[in-house]
Short mmCIF file of C-alpha atoms and ligand atoms in Angstrom, two decimals:
data_model
loop_
_atom_site.label_atom_id
_atom_site.label_comp_id
_atom_site.label_asym_id
_atom_site.label_seq_id
_atom_site.Cartn_x
_atom_site.Cartn_y
_atom_site.Cartn_z
CA UNK A 228 -145.00 52.27 -74.00
CA UNK A 229 -144.05 50.52 -70.75
CA UNK A 230 -146.99 49.27 -68.75
CA UNK A 231 -146.49 49.29 -64.99
CA UNK A 232 -146.09 45.64 -63.95
CA UNK A 233 -148.61 45.65 -61.21
CA UNK A 234 -151.50 46.74 -63.37
CA UNK A 235 -153.39 44.77 -65.91
CA UNK A 236 -152.59 46.55 -69.22
CA UNK A 237 -155.29 48.96 -70.25
CA UNK A 238 -156.99 49.07 -66.84
CA UNK A 239 -156.24 50.69 -63.52
CA UNK A 240 -157.00 47.52 -61.59
CA UNK A 241 -154.47 46.11 -59.19
CA UNK A 242 -152.27 43.30 -60.29
CA UNK A 243 -153.32 39.80 -61.12
CA UNK A 244 -150.70 37.05 -61.16
CA UNK A 245 -151.15 36.70 -64.94
CA UNK A 246 -149.99 40.26 -65.50
CA UNK A 247 -146.89 40.00 -63.34
CA UNK A 248 -143.72 40.36 -65.40
CA UNK A 249 -140.49 40.27 -63.34
CA UNK A 250 -138.41 41.59 -66.24
CA UNK A 251 -140.65 44.59 -66.55
CA UNK A 252 -140.67 45.09 -62.81
CA UNK A 253 -136.89 45.22 -62.90
CA UNK A 254 -137.03 47.91 -65.59
CA UNK A 255 -139.43 49.99 -63.48
CA UNK A 256 -137.25 49.63 -60.41
CA UNK A 257 -134.11 50.58 -62.34
CA UNK A 258 -135.88 53.63 -63.80
CA UNK A 259 -137.00 54.69 -60.34
CA UNK A 260 -133.47 54.26 -58.92
CA UNK A 261 -132.04 56.25 -61.84
CA UNK A 262 -134.66 58.99 -61.32
CA UNK A 263 -133.89 59.21 -57.60
CA UNK A 264 -130.18 59.42 -58.34
CA UNK A 265 -130.53 62.14 -60.99
CA UNK A 266 -133.10 64.19 -59.11
CA UNK A 267 -131.97 63.82 -55.50
CA UNK A 268 -128.40 62.50 -55.73
CA UNK A 269 -129.08 59.34 -53.65
CA UNK A 270 -127.50 56.43 -55.45
CA UNK A 271 -129.26 53.16 -54.73
CA UNK A 272 -128.57 51.75 -58.20
CA UNK A 273 -126.10 49.12 -57.00
CA UNK A 274 -127.87 48.05 -53.81
CA UNK A 275 -128.86 44.43 -53.50
CA UNK A 276 -131.93 44.10 -55.75
CA UNK A 277 -134.06 41.74 -53.63
CA UNK A 278 -133.80 44.00 -50.59
CA UNK A 279 -134.61 47.19 -52.59
CA UNK A 280 -137.56 45.48 -54.24
CA UNK A 281 -138.97 44.35 -50.91
CA UNK A 282 -138.70 47.83 -49.42
CA UNK A 283 -140.28 49.53 -52.43
CA UNK A 284 -143.33 47.27 -52.23
CA UNK A 285 -143.64 47.90 -48.50
CA UNK A 286 -143.86 51.64 -49.19
CA UNK A 287 -146.24 51.10 -52.13
CA UNK A 288 -148.59 49.11 -49.89
CA UNK A 289 -148.37 51.61 -47.04
CA UNK A 290 -149.35 54.44 -49.39
CA UNK A 291 -152.10 52.46 -51.11
CA UNK A 292 -150.47 52.71 -54.54
CA UNK A 293 -150.63 49.90 -57.07
CA UNK A 294 -147.36 50.07 -58.96
CA UNK A 295 -143.73 51.09 -58.87
CA UNK A 296 -144.48 53.63 -61.56
CA UNK A 297 -147.12 55.25 -59.33
CA UNK A 298 -144.53 55.46 -56.54
CA UNK A 299 -142.02 56.96 -59.00
CA UNK A 300 -144.44 59.71 -59.95
CA UNK A 301 -144.92 60.74 -56.31
CA UNK A 302 -141.28 60.37 -55.28
CA UNK A 303 -139.95 62.48 -58.12
CA UNK A 304 -142.47 65.27 -57.54
CA UNK A 305 -142.75 65.25 -53.75
CA UNK A 306 -139.62 65.59 -51.60
CA UNK A 307 -141.65 64.44 -48.55
CA UNK A 308 -142.32 61.11 -50.26
CA UNK A 309 -138.60 60.86 -51.05
CA UNK A 310 -137.83 61.42 -47.38
CA UNK A 311 -140.14 58.54 -46.40
CA UNK A 312 -138.66 56.28 -49.04
CA UNK A 313 -135.16 57.20 -47.97
CA UNK A 314 -135.94 55.95 -44.47
CA UNK A 315 -137.30 52.71 -46.01
CA UNK A 316 -134.35 52.17 -48.30
CA UNK A 317 -131.61 53.09 -45.90
CA UNK A 318 -132.69 50.51 -43.24
CA UNK A 319 -131.69 52.13 -39.99
CA UNK A 320 -132.00 49.19 -37.61
CA UNK A 321 -129.36 49.49 -34.93
CA UNK A 322 -128.73 48.96 -31.21
CA UNK A 323 -126.32 49.96 -28.46
CA UNK A 324 -123.48 47.47 -27.98
CA UNK A 325 -124.94 45.43 -30.84
CA UNK A 326 -123.23 42.01 -30.98
CA UNK A 327 -121.69 42.46 -27.49
CA UNK A 328 -118.86 40.00 -28.23
CA UNK A 329 -117.60 42.38 -30.90
CA UNK A 330 -117.03 45.00 -28.19
CA UNK A 331 -115.24 42.44 -26.00
CA UNK A 332 -112.90 41.64 -28.89
CA UNK A 333 -112.42 45.36 -29.58
CA UNK A 334 -111.54 46.01 -25.93
CA UNK A 335 -109.15 43.05 -25.74
CA UNK A 336 -107.50 43.17 -29.13
CA UNK A 337 -107.80 46.66 -30.55
CA UNK A 338 -107.58 48.90 -27.48
CA UNK A 339 -104.00 47.76 -26.63
CA UNK A 340 -102.94 48.79 -30.18
CA UNK A 341 -104.70 52.14 -29.89
CA UNK A 342 -102.98 52.88 -26.57
CA UNK A 343 -99.72 53.29 -28.49
CA UNK A 344 -101.16 56.18 -30.56
CA UNK A 345 -100.92 59.80 -29.39
CA UNK A 346 -104.22 60.64 -31.14
CA UNK A 347 -106.92 58.33 -32.50
CA UNK A 348 -109.31 59.06 -35.33
CA UNK A 349 -112.28 56.75 -35.77
CA UNK A 350 -114.92 56.77 -38.50
CA UNK A 351 -118.33 55.14 -38.03
CA UNK A 352 -119.57 54.88 -41.62
CA UNK A 353 -123.35 54.28 -41.82
CA UNK A 354 -123.90 55.09 -38.15
CA UNK A 355 -127.69 55.33 -38.38
CA UNK A 356 -129.21 56.96 -35.26
CA UNK A 357 -125.88 56.83 -33.43
CA UNK A 358 -126.33 53.98 -30.93
CA UNK A 359 -123.04 52.35 -31.92
CA UNK A 360 -121.27 55.71 -31.80
CA UNK A 361 -122.31 56.37 -28.22
CA UNK A 362 -121.34 52.76 -27.41
CA UNK A 363 -117.84 53.37 -28.75
CA UNK A 364 -117.57 56.70 -26.88
CA UNK A 365 -118.47 54.88 -23.62
CA UNK A 366 -115.95 52.11 -24.34
CA UNK A 367 -113.15 54.59 -25.10
CA UNK A 368 -114.05 56.63 -22.00
CA UNK A 369 -113.86 53.50 -19.81
CA UNK A 370 -110.52 52.56 -21.34
CA UNK A 371 -109.12 56.04 -20.64
CA UNK A 372 -108.65 56.82 -24.36
CA UNK A 373 -111.53 59.12 -25.08
CA UNK A 374 -109.60 62.35 -24.39
CA UNK A 375 -107.29 61.59 -27.29
CA UNK A 376 -109.92 60.28 -29.64
CA UNK A 377 -112.07 61.96 -32.27
CA UNK A 378 -115.05 60.03 -33.66
CA UNK A 379 -116.43 61.00 -37.08
CA UNK A 380 -119.90 59.49 -37.51
CA UNK A 381 -121.61 59.63 -40.88
CA UNK A 382 -124.70 58.39 -42.63
CA UNK A 383 -126.36 59.00 -45.98
CA UNK A 384 -129.56 59.98 -44.19
CA UNK A 385 -129.72 63.36 -42.51
CA UNK A 386 -132.86 62.49 -40.53
CA UNK A 387 -130.98 59.77 -38.62
CA UNK A 388 -127.95 62.03 -38.15
CA UNK A 389 -130.14 64.66 -36.48
CA UNK A 390 -131.57 61.98 -34.16
CA UNK A 391 -128.06 60.79 -33.37
CA UNK A 392 -127.02 64.33 -32.42
CA UNK A 393 -129.91 64.60 -29.95
CA UNK A 394 -128.49 61.76 -27.83
CA UNK A 395 -131.99 60.62 -26.97
CA UNK A 396 -132.84 56.92 -27.37
CA UNK A 397 -136.06 55.01 -26.58
CA UNK A 398 -136.34 54.32 -22.88
CA UNK A 399 -137.98 50.96 -23.54
CA UNK A 400 -134.77 49.65 -25.08
CA UNK A 401 -132.58 50.43 -22.05
CA UNK A 402 -133.04 46.98 -20.51
CA UNK A 403 -131.78 45.32 -23.71
CA UNK A 404 -128.92 47.83 -23.97
CA UNK A 405 -127.98 47.30 -20.32
CA UNK A 406 -127.66 43.56 -20.98
CA UNK A 407 -125.64 44.20 -24.12
CA UNK A 408 -123.39 46.60 -22.21
CA UNK A 409 -122.73 44.05 -19.47
CA UNK A 410 -122.04 41.32 -22.06
CA UNK A 411 -119.79 43.75 -23.91
CA UNK A 412 -117.53 44.02 -20.84
CA UNK A 413 -118.93 47.35 -19.54
CA UNK A 414 -117.21 48.54 -16.43
CA UNK A 415 -119.77 50.79 -14.76
CA UNK A 416 -123.43 50.83 -14.16
CA UNK A 417 -125.02 51.55 -17.57
CA UNK A 418 -127.69 53.80 -16.05
CA UNK A 419 -124.95 56.29 -15.07
CA UNK A 420 -124.69 57.29 -18.71
CA UNK A 421 -128.25 58.49 -19.18
CA UNK A 422 -131.13 60.32 -17.56
CA UNK A 423 -134.66 59.07 -18.08
CA UNK A 424 -137.10 61.69 -19.38
CA UNK A 425 -140.66 60.72 -20.30
CA UNK A 426 -140.18 57.85 -22.80
CA UNK A 427 -136.64 58.81 -23.72
CA UNK A 428 -133.16 58.22 -22.29
CA UNK A 429 -130.96 61.29 -22.69
CA UNK A 430 -127.32 60.31 -22.86
CA UNK A 431 -124.74 62.43 -21.10
CA UNK A 432 -123.81 65.35 -23.35
CA UNK A 433 -120.20 64.90 -22.27
CA UNK A 434 -120.09 61.81 -24.47
CA UNK A 435 -120.71 64.07 -27.44
CA UNK A 436 -117.62 66.18 -26.81
CA UNK A 437 -115.38 64.26 -29.23
CA UNK A 438 -117.99 63.20 -31.79
CA UNK A 439 -118.55 64.94 -35.14
CA UNK A 440 -121.77 63.84 -36.89
CA UNK A 441 -122.29 64.59 -40.56
CA UNK A 442 -124.00 63.44 -43.69
CA UNK A 443 -121.79 61.39 -46.02
CA UNK A 444 -122.71 59.08 -48.86
CA UNK A 445 -120.39 56.06 -49.20
CA UNK A 446 -121.39 55.63 -52.81
CA UNK A 447 -120.85 59.11 -54.15
CA UNK A 448 -118.67 61.01 -51.65
CA UNK A 449 -114.93 60.86 -51.27
CA UNK A 450 -112.60 60.17 -48.39
CA UNK A 451 -112.37 63.13 -45.99
CA UNK A 452 -109.50 62.22 -43.65
CA UNK A 453 -107.07 59.51 -42.60
CA UNK A 454 -108.34 57.19 -39.89
CA UNK A 455 -106.87 54.73 -37.43
CA UNK A 456 -110.15 52.86 -37.16
CA UNK A 457 -113.07 52.52 -39.59
CA UNK A 458 -116.24 50.80 -38.40
CA UNK A 459 -118.79 50.03 -41.07
CA UNK A 460 -121.10 47.45 -39.64
CA UNK A 461 -124.28 46.15 -41.24
CA UNK A 462 -124.10 48.51 -44.20
CA UNK A 463 -122.20 46.68 -46.97
CA UNK A 464 -124.61 43.76 -46.67
CA UNK A 465 -127.12 45.90 -48.61
CA UNK A 466 -124.71 46.59 -51.49
CA UNK A 467 -123.96 44.42 -54.53
CA UNK A 468 -120.45 43.02 -54.99
CA UNK A 469 -119.21 45.81 -57.30
CA UNK A 470 -120.39 48.48 -54.91
CA UNK A 471 -118.86 46.67 -51.95
CA UNK A 472 -115.53 46.72 -53.75
CA UNK A 473 -115.87 50.40 -54.46
CA UNK A 474 -116.52 51.15 -50.79
CA UNK A 475 -113.60 48.92 -49.77
CA UNK A 476 -111.41 51.03 -52.05
CA UNK A 477 -112.61 54.13 -50.19
CA UNK A 478 -111.87 52.52 -46.82
CA UNK A 479 -108.47 51.27 -47.87
CA UNK A 480 -107.59 54.79 -49.08
CA UNK A 481 -108.88 56.31 -45.83
CA UNK A 482 -107.10 53.99 -43.38
CA UNK A 483 -103.61 54.64 -42.08
CA UNK A 484 -101.10 51.76 -42.28
CA UNK A 485 -102.06 49.14 -39.69
CA UNK A 486 -105.43 50.87 -39.36
CA UNK A 487 -108.35 48.77 -38.13
CA UNK A 488 -111.40 47.89 -40.20
CA UNK A 489 -114.47 46.50 -38.44
CA UNK A 490 -117.40 45.00 -40.36
CA UNK A 491 -120.78 43.55 -39.33
CA UNK A 492 -121.27 39.99 -38.20
CA UNK A 493 -122.68 38.88 -41.57
CA UNK A 494 -120.07 40.77 -43.58
CA UNK A 495 -116.58 39.74 -44.55
CA UNK A 496 -113.58 40.69 -46.61
CA UNK A 497 -113.52 37.21 -48.12
CA UNK A 498 -113.78 37.32 -51.90
CA UNK A 499 -113.47 41.11 -51.94
CA UNK A 500 -110.75 42.65 -54.11
CA UNK A 501 -109.18 43.99 -50.91
CA UNK A 502 -108.92 40.70 -49.02
CA UNK A 503 -105.12 40.66 -49.37
CA UNK A 504 -104.75 44.17 -48.03
CA UNK A 505 -105.76 43.11 -44.53
CA UNK A 506 -104.87 40.54 -41.90
CA UNK A 507 -107.49 39.33 -39.48
CA UNK A 508 -107.35 40.47 -35.85
CA UNK A 509 -110.49 38.51 -35.06
CA UNK A 510 -112.09 36.66 -37.96
CA UNK A 511 -115.09 35.77 -35.81
CA UNK A 512 -115.73 39.39 -34.89
CA UNK A 513 -114.88 40.75 -38.35
CA UNK A 514 -112.02 42.91 -37.18
CA UNK A 515 -109.11 43.36 -39.58
CA UNK A 516 -105.87 45.29 -39.78
CA UNK A 517 -104.66 47.02 -42.93
CA UNK A 518 -101.29 45.70 -44.09
CA UNK A 519 -101.18 47.28 -47.53
C1 SAM B 144 -128.58 48.71 -40.70
S1 SAM B 144 -127.95 50.32 -40.41
C2 SAM B 144 -126.46 49.95 -39.53
C3 SAM B 144 -126.23 50.88 -38.39
C4 SAM B 144 -125.04 50.57 -37.52
N1 SAM B 144 -123.80 50.64 -38.30
C5 SAM B 144 -125.15 49.24 -36.85
O1 SAM B 144 -124.46 48.30 -37.23
O2 SAM B 144 -125.96 49.12 -35.97
C6 SAM B 144 -127.35 50.76 -42.03
C7 SAM B 144 -127.10 52.24 -42.16
O3 SAM B 144 -126.32 52.47 -43.38
C8 SAM B 144 -126.75 53.66 -43.92
N2 SAM B 144 -126.42 53.72 -45.34
C9 SAM B 144 -126.98 53.05 -46.34
N3 SAM B 144 -126.44 53.40 -47.52
C10 SAM B 144 -125.46 54.32 -47.22
C11 SAM B 144 -124.57 55.07 -48.01
N4 SAM B 144 -124.55 54.94 -49.32
N5 SAM B 144 -123.73 55.92 -47.39
C12 SAM B 144 -123.75 56.05 -46.02
N6 SAM B 144 -124.62 55.38 -45.22
C13 SAM B 144 -125.46 54.53 -45.83
C14 SAM B 144 -128.25 53.68 -43.66
O4 SAM B 144 -128.81 54.97 -43.74
C15 SAM B 144 -128.35 53.06 -42.28
O5 SAM B 144 -128.41 54.04 -41.29
#
């Protein structure tokens, strides 16, 4: 019978270094990931192991449990615990105009290409609470392209999608976002886009008019349209190589010819099976164009 790694066999005492067995810990983590997939449909089985392990232990400590097996018991029987763990595992860190230079490159090098299209479909895959989606809506509005654009914004996690739909972001981050906006080449006064209410900043509902938010899992769900632009920033970094390739297959299938793919600053197409299918528009800003 498997003994949870963080307990001394035969006792319920917390771990001692002598009882720590990394191979057994891996088995427990794999069993938990398999259980989550089979019971809830969330597939974290091919996410980068070190990151998953770190997040599981954070939750275990926060709940006062002593082992991965104890967490498994609660997660499989209590949907509320799954919801908490989903927030831990899905890592929703985001910001408006994150990496401002990316938006400068997008304005200068992608917008002129998009101007030639009668209608533009964009997909933000892994959009978290929506900050980058509102950033893109603002950019397209300022470039006079928003009327002919439709943004599809998806994430595995419905909790963050609901927050994104609300258009309310923490007021205490507006100073940072204003600086990002200016450095991203913003053309107005950033405060024109929101109204302050208590500790929240409510973004203009008119920005929502061409955005469709919905839940979509990059690991298990299929393509749902053909896009001119796919932005998937700071998501693939959490996946192992095989899963990254699978998601690149989905993106390649979902992009029109000469469609744009934008990745996060620490991500790249280098060494992916799809490297040859794209040419760089800005290598530094991780913006590529599909050529096959
Ligand atoms: C670090 S955030 C990145 C947010 C935003 N793209 C940015 O760059 O600021 C990663 C997001 O990817 C989402 N995610 C993780 N796995 C996913 C999957 N299998 N399908 C869709 N979204 C996923 C998470 O829920 C999280 O909101």
